[in-house]
PDB file of C-alpha atoms in Angstrom:
ATOM      1  CA  UNK A   1      -8.353  12.742  15.870  1.00 43.00           C
ATOM      2  CA  UNK A   2      -8.889   9.385  14.172  1.00 62.00           C
ATOM      3  CA  UNK A   3      -7.955   6.383  15.641  1.00 86.00           C
ATOM      4  CA  UNK A   4      -5.249   4.100  14.418  1.00 92.00           C
ATOM      5  CA  UNK A   5      -6.797   1.050  12.684  1.00 95.00           C
ATOM      6  CA  UNK A   6      -6.697  -2.284  14.337  1.00 96.00           C
ATOM      7  CA  UNK A   7      -5.120  -3.910  11.529  1.00 97.00           C
ATOM      8  CA  UNK A   8      -2.180  -1.679  11.825  1.00 97.00           C
ATOM      9  CA  UNK A   9      -2.058  -1.914  15.710  1.00 97.00           C
ATOM     10  CA  UNK A  10      -2.017  -5.743  15.326  1.00 98.00           C
ATOM     11  CA  UNK A  11       0.672  -5.800  12.698  1.00 98.00           C
ATOM     12  CA  UNK A  12       2.706  -3.236  14.465  1.00 98.00           C
ATOM     13  CA  UNK A  13       2.517  -5.556  17.517  1.00 98.00           C
ATOM     14  CA  UNK A  14       3.898  -8.650  15.557  1.00 98.00           C
ATOM     15  CA  UNK A  15       6.513  -6.846  13.840  1.00 98.00           C
ATOM     16  CA  UNK A  16       7.496  -4.555  16.957  1.00 98.00           C
ATOM     17  CA  UNK A  17       7.375  -7.386  19.362  1.00 98.00           C
ATOM     18  CA  UNK A  18       9.882  -9.262  17.408  1.00 98.00           C
ATOM     19  CA  UNK A  19      12.084  -6.385  16.615  1.00 98.00           C
ATOM     20  CA  UNK A  20      12.413  -5.433  20.283  1.00 98.00           C
ATOM     21  CA  UNK A  21      12.982  -8.736  21.187  1.00 98.00           C
ATOM     22  CA  UNK A  22      15.764  -9.100  18.557  1.00 97.00           C
ATOM     23  CA  UNK A  23      17.544  -5.583  19.086  1.00 98.00           C
ATOM     24  CA  UNK A  24      17.668  -6.029  22.828  1.00 97.00           C
ATOM     25  CA  UNK A  25      18.034  -9.404  23.099  1.00 97.00           C
ATOM     26  CA  UNK A  26      15.315  -9.619  25.840  1.00 97.00           C
ATOM     27  CA  UNK A  27      12.490 -11.749  24.760  1.00 97.00           C
ATOM     28  CA  UNK A  28      10.371 -10.639  27.467  1.00 98.00           C
ATOM     29  CA  UNK A  29      10.312  -7.089  26.370  1.00 98.00           C
ATOM     30  CA  UNK A  30       9.204  -8.356  22.850  1.00 98.00           C
ATOM     31  CA  UNK A  31       6.538 -10.389  24.620  1.00 98.00           C
ATOM     32  CA  UNK A  32       5.316  -7.140  26.406  1.00 98.00           C
ATOM     33  CA  UNK A  33       5.076  -5.280  22.963  1.00 98.00           C
ATOM     34  CA  UNK A  34       3.217  -8.070  21.594  1.00 98.00           C
ATOM     35  CA  UNK A  35       0.750  -8.445  24.469  1.00 98.00           C
ATOM     36  CA  UNK A  36      -0.010  -4.643  24.831  1.00 98.00           C
ATOM     37  CA  UNK A  37      -0.475  -4.265  21.133  1.00 98.00           C
ATOM     38  CA  UNK A  38      -2.781  -7.248  21.061  1.00 98.00           C
ATOM     39  CA  UNK A  39      -4.763  -6.278  23.679  1.00 98.00           C
ATOM     40  CA  UNK A  40      -5.104  -2.829  22.440  1.00 97.00           C
ATOM     41  CA  UNK A  41      -6.108  -4.555  18.981  1.00 97.00           C
ATOM     42  CA  UNK A  42      -8.629  -6.873  20.789  1.00 98.00           C
ATOM     43  CA  UNK A  43     -10.394  -3.797  22.564  1.00 97.00           C
ATOM     44  CA  UNK A  44     -10.784  -2.083  18.970  1.00 96.00           C
ATOM     45  CA  UNK A  45     -12.001  -5.481  17.560  1.00 97.00           C
ATOM     46  CA  UNK A  46     -14.758  -5.924  20.358  1.00 97.00           C
ATOM     47  CA  UNK A  47     -15.798  -2.416  19.884  1.00 95.00           C
ATOM     48  CA  UNK A  48     -15.977  -2.461  16.212  1.00 94.00           C
ATOM     49  CA  UNK A  49     -17.131  -6.104  15.087  1.00 95.00           C
ATOM     50  CA  UNK A  50     -18.411  -7.599  18.465  1.00 96.00           C
ATOM     51  CA  UNK A  51     -17.340 -10.200  21.057  1.00 97.00           C
ATOM     52  CA  UNK A  52     -17.192 -13.375  18.836  1.00 97.00           C
ATOM     53  CA  UNK A  53     -15.045 -11.605  16.093  1.00 97.00           C
ATOM     54  CA  UNK A  54     -12.559 -10.211  18.678  1.00 97.00           C
ATOM     55  CA  UNK A  55     -12.359 -13.652  20.100  1.00 98.00           C
ATOM     56  CA  UNK A  56     -11.434 -15.039  16.538  1.00 98.00           C
ATOM     57  CA  UNK A  57      -9.083 -12.306  15.587  1.00 98.00           C
ATOM     58  CA  UNK A  58      -7.312 -12.551  18.862  1.00 98.00           C
ATOM     59  CA  UNK A  59      -7.181 -16.353  18.282  1.00 98.00           C
ATOM     60  CA  UNK A  60      -5.408 -15.494  14.895  1.00 98.00           C
ATOM     61  CA  UNK A  61      -3.242 -13.095  16.289  1.00 98.00           C
ATOM     62  CA  UNK A  62      -1.888 -15.546  18.969  1.00 98.00           C
ATOM     63  CA  UNK A  63      -1.933 -18.433  15.952  1.00 98.00           C
ATOM     64  CA  UNK A  64       0.342 -15.953  13.997  1.00 98.00           C
ATOM     65  CA  UNK A  65       2.700 -15.290  16.661  1.00 97.00           C
ATOM     66  CA  UNK A  66       3.244 -19.191  17.223  1.00 97.00           C
ATOM     67  CA  UNK A  67       3.118 -19.951  13.605  1.00 97.00           C
ATOM     68  CA  UNK A  68       5.801 -17.570  12.740  1.00 97.00           C
ATOM     69  CA  UNK A  69       8.326 -19.658  14.440  1.00 96.00           C
ATOM     70  CA  UNK A  70       8.306 -22.588  12.333  1.00 97.00           C
ATOM     71  CA  UNK A  71       7.689 -20.700   9.280  1.00 97.00           C
ATOM     72  CA  UNK A  72      11.012 -18.583   9.895  1.00 97.00           C
ATOM     73  CA  UNK A  73      12.790 -21.997   9.698  1.00 97.00           C
ATOM     74  CA  UNK A  74      11.835 -22.283   6.294  1.00 97.00           C
ATOM     75  CA  UNK A  75      11.855 -18.676   4.933  1.00 98.00           C
ATOM     76  CA  UNK A  76      13.742 -16.605   7.402  1.00 97.00           C
ATOM     77  CA  UNK A  77      12.757 -14.635  10.494  1.00 97.00           C
ATOM     78  CA  UNK A  78      11.993 -11.223   9.090  1.00 98.00           C
ATOM     79  CA  UNK A  79       9.936 -12.687   6.184  1.00 98.00           C
ATOM     80  CA  UNK A  80       7.900 -14.865   8.340  1.00 98.00           C
ATOM     81  CA  UNK A  81       7.146 -12.152  10.663  1.00 98.00           C
ATOM     82  CA  UNK A  82       6.066  -9.772   7.950  1.00 98.00           C
ATOM     83  CA  UNK A  83       4.044 -12.416   6.225  1.00 98.00           C
ATOM     84  CA  UNK A  84       2.059 -13.494   9.590  1.00 98.00           C
ATOM     85  CA  UNK A  85       1.657  -9.671  10.388  1.00 98.00           C
ATOM     86  CA  UNK A  86       0.320  -9.158   6.843  1.00 98.00           C
ATOM     87  CA  UNK A  87      -2.296 -11.864   7.294  1.00 98.00           C
ATOM     88  CA  UNK A  88      -3.475 -10.849  10.577  1.00 98.00           C
ATOM     89  CA  UNK A  89      -3.731  -7.064   9.214  1.00 98.00           C
ATOM     90  CA  UNK A  90      -5.787  -8.210   6.219  1.00 98.00           C
ATOM     91  CA  UNK A  91      -8.077 -10.155   8.408  1.00 98.00           C
ATOM     92  CA  UNK A  92      -8.426  -7.583  10.970  1.00 98.00           C
ATOM     93  CA  UNK A  93      -9.132  -5.030   8.248  1.00 97.00           C
ATOM     94  CA  UNK A  94     -11.862  -7.606   6.633  1.00 97.00           C
ATOM     95  CA  UNK A  95     -13.526  -8.097   9.874  1.00 97.00           C
ATOM     96  CA  UNK A  96     -13.223  -4.866  11.791  1.00 95.00           C
ATOM     97  CA  UNK A  97     -11.776  -1.897   9.935  1.00 94.00           C
ATOM     98  CA  UNK A  98     -13.435  -1.681   6.845  1.00 90.00           C
ATOM     99  CA  UNK A  99     -16.866  -1.116   8.431  1.00 77.00           C
ATOM    100  CA  UNK A 100     -15.499   2.195   9.671  1.00 64.00           C
TER     101      UNK A 100
END
């Protein structure tokens, strides 16, 4: 069975984390989804592209989460989340997934 690409894991963590937090009204549950998916993606990044790439992509993941908040004030919550998730997915694919 083939693994789910790290780009999909990372994007799903950002979208899923926001969705869970919004629908349950429990931010900590959304944070747990975000953290678990981020850790899973980071492990895949480390295996596929090495430690430096994993560190850079992990920083991008956290920056995307943080950046979605001010972006949401300008374009709306869901467009902001989908936008940053797409950016992280693209970076993840370019650095780690396209090799395999």
